[in-house]
PDB file of C-alpha atoms in Angstrom:
ATOM      1  CA  MET A   1     -51.188  -3.224 -81.602  1.00 54.00           C
ATOM      2  CA  SER A   2     -53.814  -5.856 -81.041  1.00 57.00           C
ATOM      3  CA  ALA A   3     -56.533  -5.645 -78.463  1.00 60.00           C
ATOM      4  CA  LEU A   4     -57.339  -8.484 -76.114  1.00 57.00           C
ATOM      5  CA  PRO A   5     -60.439 -10.435 -76.928  1.00 58.00           C
ATOM      6  CA  LEU A   6     -63.330  -9.640 -74.651  1.00 60.00           C
ATOM      7  CA  ASP A   7     -64.066 -13.263 -73.949  1.00 62.00           C
ATOM      8  CA  LEU A   8     -60.622 -13.858 -72.347  1.00 65.00           C
ATOM      9  CA  GLU A   9     -61.081 -14.717 -68.686  1.00 71.00           C
ATOM     10  CA  LEU A  10     -58.489 -13.736 -66.109  1.00 66.00           C
ATOM     11  CA  PRO A  11     -57.950 -16.036 -63.141  1.00 70.00           C
ATOM     12  CA  ASP A  12     -59.512 -14.987 -59.854  1.00 73.00           C
ATOM     13  CA  ALA A  13     -57.109 -13.658 -57.221  1.00 71.00           C
ATOM     14  CA  ALA A  14     -56.495 -16.009 -54.319  1.00 71.00           C
ATOM     15  CA  PRO A  15     -58.224 -14.913 -51.128  1.00 73.00           C
ATOM     16  CA  ALA A  16     -55.704 -12.870 -49.089  1.00 73.00           C
ATOM     17  CA  ARG A  17     -55.277 -12.975 -45.360  1.00 72.00           C
ATOM     18  CA  PRO A  18     -56.190  -9.823 -43.478  1.00 75.00           C
ATOM     19  CA  VAL A  19     -53.198  -7.550 -42.872  1.00 75.00           C
ATOM     20  CA  TRP A  20     -53.872  -7.357 -39.152  1.00 75.00           C
ATOM     21  CA  LEU A  21     -53.516 -11.130 -38.887  1.00 75.00           C
ATOM     22  CA  MET A  22     -49.953 -10.987 -40.268  1.00 79.00           C
ATOM     23  CA  THR A  23     -49.074  -8.182 -37.850  1.00 86.00           C
ATOM     24  CA  LEU A  24     -50.517 -10.158 -34.957  1.00 86.00           C
ATOM     25  CA  ALA A  25     -48.515 -13.245 -35.950  1.00 87.00           C
ATOM     26  CA  ASP A  26     -45.295 -11.187 -36.159  1.00 90.00           C
ATOM     27  CA  LEU A  27     -45.971  -9.682 -32.747  1.00 91.00           C
ATOM     28  CA  ALA A  28     -46.677 -13.099 -31.239  1.00 92.00           C
ATOM     29  CA  LEU A  29     -43.414 -14.517 -32.636  1.00 93.00           C
ATOM     30  CA  LEU A  30     -41.441 -11.562 -31.291  1.00 92.00           C
ATOM     31  CA  LEU A  31     -43.055 -11.966 -27.889  1.00 94.00           C
ATOM     32  CA  VAL A  32     -42.296 -15.690 -27.773  1.00 95.00           C
ATOM     33  CA  GLY A  33     -38.711 -14.995 -28.832  1.00 93.00           C
ATOM     34  CA  PHE A  34     -38.353 -12.385 -26.104  1.00 92.00           C
ATOM     35  CA  PHE A  35     -39.587 -14.785 -23.405  1.00 91.00           C
ATOM     36  CA  VAL A  36     -37.268 -17.521 -24.679  1.00 89.00           C
ATOM     37  CA  PHE A  37     -34.381 -15.025 -24.517  1.00 85.00           C
ATOM     38  CA  LEU A  38     -35.302 -14.063 -20.936  1.00 85.00           C
ATOM     39  CA  GLN A  39     -35.543 -17.683 -19.829  1.00 85.00           C
ATOM     40  CA  ALA A  40     -32.248 -18.618 -21.481  1.00 79.00           C
ATOM     41  CA  SER A  41     -30.389 -15.622 -20.055  1.00 73.00           C
ATOM     42  CA  GLN A  42     -31.186 -16.622 -16.473  1.00 77.00           C
ATOM     43  CA  GLN A  43     -28.735 -19.514 -16.744  1.00 75.00           C
ATOM     44  CA  LEU A  44     -25.926 -17.533 -18.411  1.00 71.00           C
ATOM     45  CA  ASP A  45     -23.128 -15.482 -16.989  1.00 78.00           C
ATOM     46  CA  GLN A  46     -24.518 -11.955 -17.140  1.00 75.00           C
ATOM     47  CA  ARG A  47     -21.174 -10.404 -18.111  1.00 80.00           C
ATOM     48  CA  ALA A  48     -20.693 -12.899 -20.951  1.00 81.00           C
ATOM     49  CA  LEU A  49     -24.234 -12.205 -22.163  1.00 74.00           C
ATOM     50  CA  ALA A  50     -23.693  -8.428 -22.109  1.00 80.00           C
ATOM     51  CA  LYS A  51     -20.367  -8.845 -23.907  1.00 83.00           C
ATOM     52  CA  GLY A  52     -21.998 -11.015 -26.574  1.00 81.00           C
ATOM     53  CA  ILE A  53     -24.794  -8.514 -27.140  1.00 79.00           C
ATOM     54  CA  ARG A  54     -22.283  -5.650 -27.397  1.00 80.00           C
ATOM     55  CA  GLU A  55     -20.198  -7.608 -29.899  1.00 83.00           C
ATOM     56  CA  GLY A  56     -23.308  -8.551 -31.869  1.00 80.00           C
ATOM     57  CA  PHE A  57     -24.181  -4.886 -32.318  1.00 80.00           C
ATOM     58  CA  GLY A  58     -20.569  -3.930 -33.071  1.00 76.00           C
ATOM     59  CA  VAL A  59     -19.854  -1.909 -29.930  1.00 73.00           C
ATOM     60  CA  GLN A  60     -16.135  -1.397 -29.304  1.00 65.00           C
ATOM     61  CA  THR A  61     -15.149  -2.385 -25.746  1.00 58.00           C
ATOM     62  CA  ALA A  62     -11.355  -2.209 -25.968  1.00 55.00           C
ATOM     63  CA  ALA A  63     -10.828   0.361 -23.227  1.00 52.00           C
ATOM     64  CA  PRO A  64     -13.460   2.069 -21.135  1.00 49.00           C
ATOM     65  CA  ALA A  65     -13.020   5.817 -21.471  1.00 50.00           C
ATOM     66  CA  VAL A  66     -15.245   6.743 -18.585  1.00 56.00           C
ATOM     67  CA  GLU A  67     -13.805   9.555 -16.529  1.00 62.00           C
ATOM     68  CA  PRO A  68     -14.891   9.304 -12.900  1.00 63.00           C
ATOM     69  CA  MET A  69     -16.851  12.275 -11.649  1.00 69.00           C
ATOM     70  CA  ALA A  70     -14.910  14.365  -9.136  1.00 72.00           C
ATOM     71  CA  VAL A  71     -16.326  14.103  -5.629  1.00 76.00           C
ATOM     72  CA  SER A  72     -13.826  16.118  -3.575  1.00 80.00           C
ATOM     73  CA  ALA A  73     -10.623  18.009  -4.236  1.00 82.00           C
ATOM     74  CA  GLY A  74      -7.375  19.095  -2.630  1.00 84.00           C
ATOM     75  CA  SER A  75      -4.427  21.013  -4.003  1.00 84.00           C
ATOM     76  CA  VAL A  76      -0.798  21.992  -3.617  1.00 86.00           C
ATOM     77  CA  ALA A  77      -0.064  25.575  -4.638  1.00 85.00           C
ATOM     78  CA  GLY A  78       2.922  27.885  -4.513  1.00 86.00           C
ATOM     79  CA  PHE A  79       5.280  26.235  -6.993  1.00 89.00           C
ATOM     80  CA  ALA A  80       8.170  28.450  -8.084  1.00 88.00           C
ATOM     81  CA  PRO A  81       8.100  29.452 -11.768  1.00 89.00           C
ATOM     82  CA  GLY A  82       9.755  26.767 -13.882  1.00 88.00           C
ATOM     83  CA  SER A  83      10.053  24.326 -10.952  1.00 87.00           C
ATOM     84  CA  ALA A  84       8.342  21.065 -10.030  1.00 86.00           C
ATOM     85  CA  VAL A  85       9.835  20.967  -6.510  1.00 87.00           C
ATOM     86  CA  LEU A  86       7.122  20.792  -3.859  1.00 87.00           C
ATOM     87  CA  PRO A  87       6.870  24.182  -2.088  1.00 85.00           C
ATOM     88  CA  GLN A  88       6.138  22.541   1.283  1.00 85.00           C
ATOM     89  CA  ALA A  89       5.599  19.057   2.658  1.00 82.00           C
ATOM     90  CA  PRO A  90       2.047  18.029   1.641  1.00 84.00           C
ATOM     91  CA  ASP A  91       1.155  16.630   5.078  1.00 87.00           C
ATOM     92  CA  ALA A  92      -2.436  17.887   5.019  1.00 87.00           C
ATOM     93  CA  LEU A  93      -2.910  16.525   1.488  1.00 87.00           C
ATOM     94  CA  ILE A  94      -1.537  13.120   2.555  1.00 87.00           C
ATOM     95  CA  VAL A  95      -3.996  12.920   5.460  1.00 88.00           C
ATOM     96  CA  TRP A  96      -6.855  13.995   3.196  1.00 86.00           C
ATOM     97  CA  ALA A  97      -5.891  11.484   0.472  1.00 87.00           C
ATOM     98  CA  ARG A  98      -5.574   8.632   2.960  1.00 87.00           C
ATOM     99  CA  GLU A  99      -9.007   9.387   4.400  1.00 88.00           C
ATOM    100  CA  SER A 100     -10.627   9.952   1.002  1.00 84.00           C
ATOM    101  CA  THR A 101      -9.377   6.688  -0.491  1.00 84.00           C
ATOM    102  CA  ARG A 102     -10.401   4.458   2.373  1.00 84.00           C
ATOM    103  CA  ASP A 103     -13.100   3.071   0.074  1.00 82.00           C
ATOM    104  CA  GLY A 104     -11.440   0.795  -2.495  1.00 81.00           C
ATOM    105  CA  ARG A 105     -13.579   2.183  -5.325  1.00 80.00           C
ATOM    106  CA  VAL A 106     -12.112   5.686  -5.052  1.00 83.00           C
ATOM    107  CA  ILE A 107      -9.262   6.785  -7.277  1.00 84.00           C
ATOM    108  CA  LEU A 108      -7.253   9.999  -7.306  1.00 86.00           C
ATOM    109  CA  ARG A 109      -6.715  12.168 -10.352  1.00 88.00           C
ATOM    110  CA  VAL A 110      -3.634  14.356  -9.985  1.00 89.00           C
ATOM    111  CA  ALA A 111      -3.564  17.260 -12.447  1.00 88.00           C
ATOM    112  CA  GLY A 112      -0.616  19.620 -12.688  1.00 89.00           C
ATOM    113  CA  ALA A 113      -0.845  23.106 -14.150  1.00 88.00           C
ATOM    114  CA  VAL A 114       1.333  26.052 -15.114  1.00 90.00           C
ATOM    115  CA  ASP A 115       0.502  29.743 -15.116  1.00 87.00           C
ATOM    116  CA  GLY A 116       0.995  30.051 -18.887  1.00 84.00           C
ATOM    117  CA  SER A 117       3.807  32.593 -18.709  1.00 87.00           C
ATOM    118  CA  ALA A 118       7.062  32.287 -20.665  1.00 87.00           C
ATOM    119  CA  VAL A 119       9.056  31.614 -17.472  1.00 88.00           C
ATOM    120  CA  ASP A 120       6.791  28.850 -16.141  1.00 88.00           C
ATOM    121  CA  VAL A 121       8.071  26.104 -18.460  1.00 88.00           C
ATOM    122  CA  ASP A 122      10.335  23.096 -18.076  1.00 87.00           C
ATOM    123  CA  PRO A 123      13.928  24.423 -18.168  1.00 87.00           C
ATOM    124  CA  VAL A 124      15.211  21.548 -20.318  1.00 89.00           C
ATOM    125  CA  THR A 125      12.443  21.232 -22.914  1.00 88.00           C
ATOM    126  CA  GLY A 126      10.848  24.682 -22.735  1.00 86.00           C
ATOM    127  CA  SER A 127       7.425  23.014 -22.470  1.00 86.00           C
ATOM    128  CA  GLY A 128       4.704  24.025 -20.039  1.00 85.00           C
ATOM    129  CA  ALA A 129       2.989  20.653 -20.475  1.00 85.00           C
ATOM    130  CA  VAL A 130       6.114  18.790 -19.367  1.00 88.00           C
ATOM    131  CA  LEU A 131       6.424  21.018 -16.290  1.00 89.00           C
ATOM    132  CA  ALA A 132       2.726  20.479 -15.438  1.00 89.00           C
ATOM    133  CA  ALA A 133       3.224  16.719 -15.728  1.00 88.00           C
ATOM    134  CA  ASP A 134       6.355  16.909 -13.552  1.00 89.00           C
ATOM    135  CA  ARG A 135       4.432  18.799 -10.874  1.00 89.00           C
ATOM    136  CA  ALA A 136       1.655  16.202 -10.929  1.00 89.00           C
ATOM    137  CA  ARG A 137       4.248  13.407 -10.743  1.00 90.00           C
ATOM    138  CA  ALA A 138       5.959  15.071  -7.758  1.00 90.00           C
ATOM    139  CA  VAL A 139       2.687  15.221  -5.800  1.00 89.00           C
ATOM    140  CA  ALA A 140       1.734  11.657  -6.789  1.00 89.00           C
ATOM    141  CA  THR A 141       5.162  10.419  -5.714  1.00 90.00           C
ATOM    142  CA  ALA A 142       4.768  12.122  -2.329  1.00 89.00           C
ATOM    143  CA  LEU A 143       1.379  10.417  -1.857  1.00 89.00           C
ATOM    144  CA  ILE A 144       2.768   7.006  -2.841  1.00 88.00           C
ATOM    145  CA  LEU A 145       5.892   7.287  -0.673  1.00 88.00           C
ATOM    146  CA  ALA A 146       3.761   8.296   2.311  1.00 88.00           C
ATOM    147  CA  ARG A 147       1.671   5.154   1.670  1.00 87.00           C
ATOM    148  CA  ALA A 148      -1.447   7.286   1.505  1.00 84.00           C
ATOM    149  CA  VAL A 149      -2.643   5.817  -1.801  1.00 84.00           C
ATOM    150  CA  PRO A 150      -1.513   2.784  -3.840  1.00 85.00           C
ATOM    151  CA  ALA A 151       0.059   3.696  -7.186  1.00 84.00           C
ATOM    152  CA  ASP A 152      -2.580   1.822  -9.194  1.00 84.00           C
ATOM    153  CA  ARG A 153      -5.301   4.153  -7.889  1.00 84.00           C
ATOM    154  CA  ILE A 154      -3.648   7.376  -9.092  1.00 86.00           C
ATOM    155  CA  THR A 155      -3.978   8.846 -12.586  1.00 84.00           C
ATOM    156  CA  LEU A 156      -1.916  11.784 -13.806  1.00 84.00           C
ATOM    157  CA  SER A 157      -3.015  14.524 -16.161  1.00 80.00           C
ATOM    158  CA  ALA A 158      -2.311  18.119 -17.063  1.00 75.00           C
ATOM    159  CA  ALA A 159      -4.783  20.912 -16.415  1.00 78.00           C
ATOM    160  CA  ARG A 160      -5.330  24.098 -18.392  1.00 78.00           C
ATOM    161  CA  PRO A 161      -2.828  26.862 -17.748  1.00 80.00           C
ATOM    162  CA  GLY A 162      -3.934  29.295 -15.100  1.00 82.00           C
ATOM    163  CA  ARG A 163      -2.045  28.909 -11.822  1.00 85.00           C
ATOM    164  CA  ARG A 164       1.081  27.110 -10.637  1.00 86.00           C
ATOM    165  CA  VAL A 165      -0.871  24.424  -8.797  1.00 87.00           C
ATOM    166  CA  VAL A 166      -1.498  20.687  -8.642  1.00 88.00           C
ATOM    167  CA  THR A 167      -5.111  19.692  -8.070  1.00 85.00           C
ATOM    168  CA  VAL A 168      -5.980  16.286  -6.633  1.00 87.00           C
ATOM    169  CA  THR A 169      -9.577  15.106  -7.084  1.00 84.00           C
ATOM    170  CA  THR A 170     -11.271  11.951  -5.915  1.00 84.00           C
ATOM    171  CA  GLY A 171     -13.786   9.980  -7.921  1.00 83.00           C
ATOM    172  CA  PHE A 172     -15.506   6.612  -7.913  1.00 77.00           C
ATOM    173  CA  ALA A 173     -13.836   4.457 -10.552  1.00 69.00           C
ATOM    174  CA  ALA A 174     -15.994   1.325 -10.617  1.00 57.00           C
ATOM    175  CA  PRO A 175     -19.148   0.471  -8.699  1.00 51.00           C
ATOM    176  CA  ASN A 176     -18.246  -3.255  -8.593  1.00 46.00           C
ATOM    177  CA  ALA A 177     -14.699  -2.952  -7.233  1.00 43.00           C
ATOM    178  CA  GLY A 178     -14.145  -4.300  -3.748  1.00 42.00           C
ATOM    179  CA  ALA A 179     -13.593  -1.950  -0.856  1.00 41.00           C
ATOM    180  CA  ARG A 180     -10.282  -1.928   0.983  1.00 41.00           C
ATOM    181  CA  GLN A 181     -10.629  -3.379   4.447  1.00 37.00           C
TER     182      GLN A 181
END
């Protein structure tokens, strides 16, 4: 292994810029870019801009899965075991639903339930979930036929077993939907 001669001269390093100057330049470019973005977005459709940003970051927007928060509730109880026939005419529920959905942003969530016993099941399928759905459908049908609520503002679901009841809750679906006049 040979040693380097002592008289060999290495080139001088080029003078470097201070690190803080590079950071300041990066910050200034980001700030200018931000102001250009703000100015350009004033002329765009805000929904199209938001959609483009979501797509740029890979956010899936196929179907909003936002469940509206329940604001008020009503119910129909007293179903016979294994039956989805309404125990009484839901006149009070119809009046309540009509009043509650006067605002066009409100939707109803109708949730049927069973008591969880072996006799409180659908007689054809033997399923408690089918019976709960049938109970919810019976109440929703009564509300639609009474013209209390349009069909497109009702969602059906099944609740946890506990009681033979159908619970109807109201919730605000969309803050930008128009109110019914």
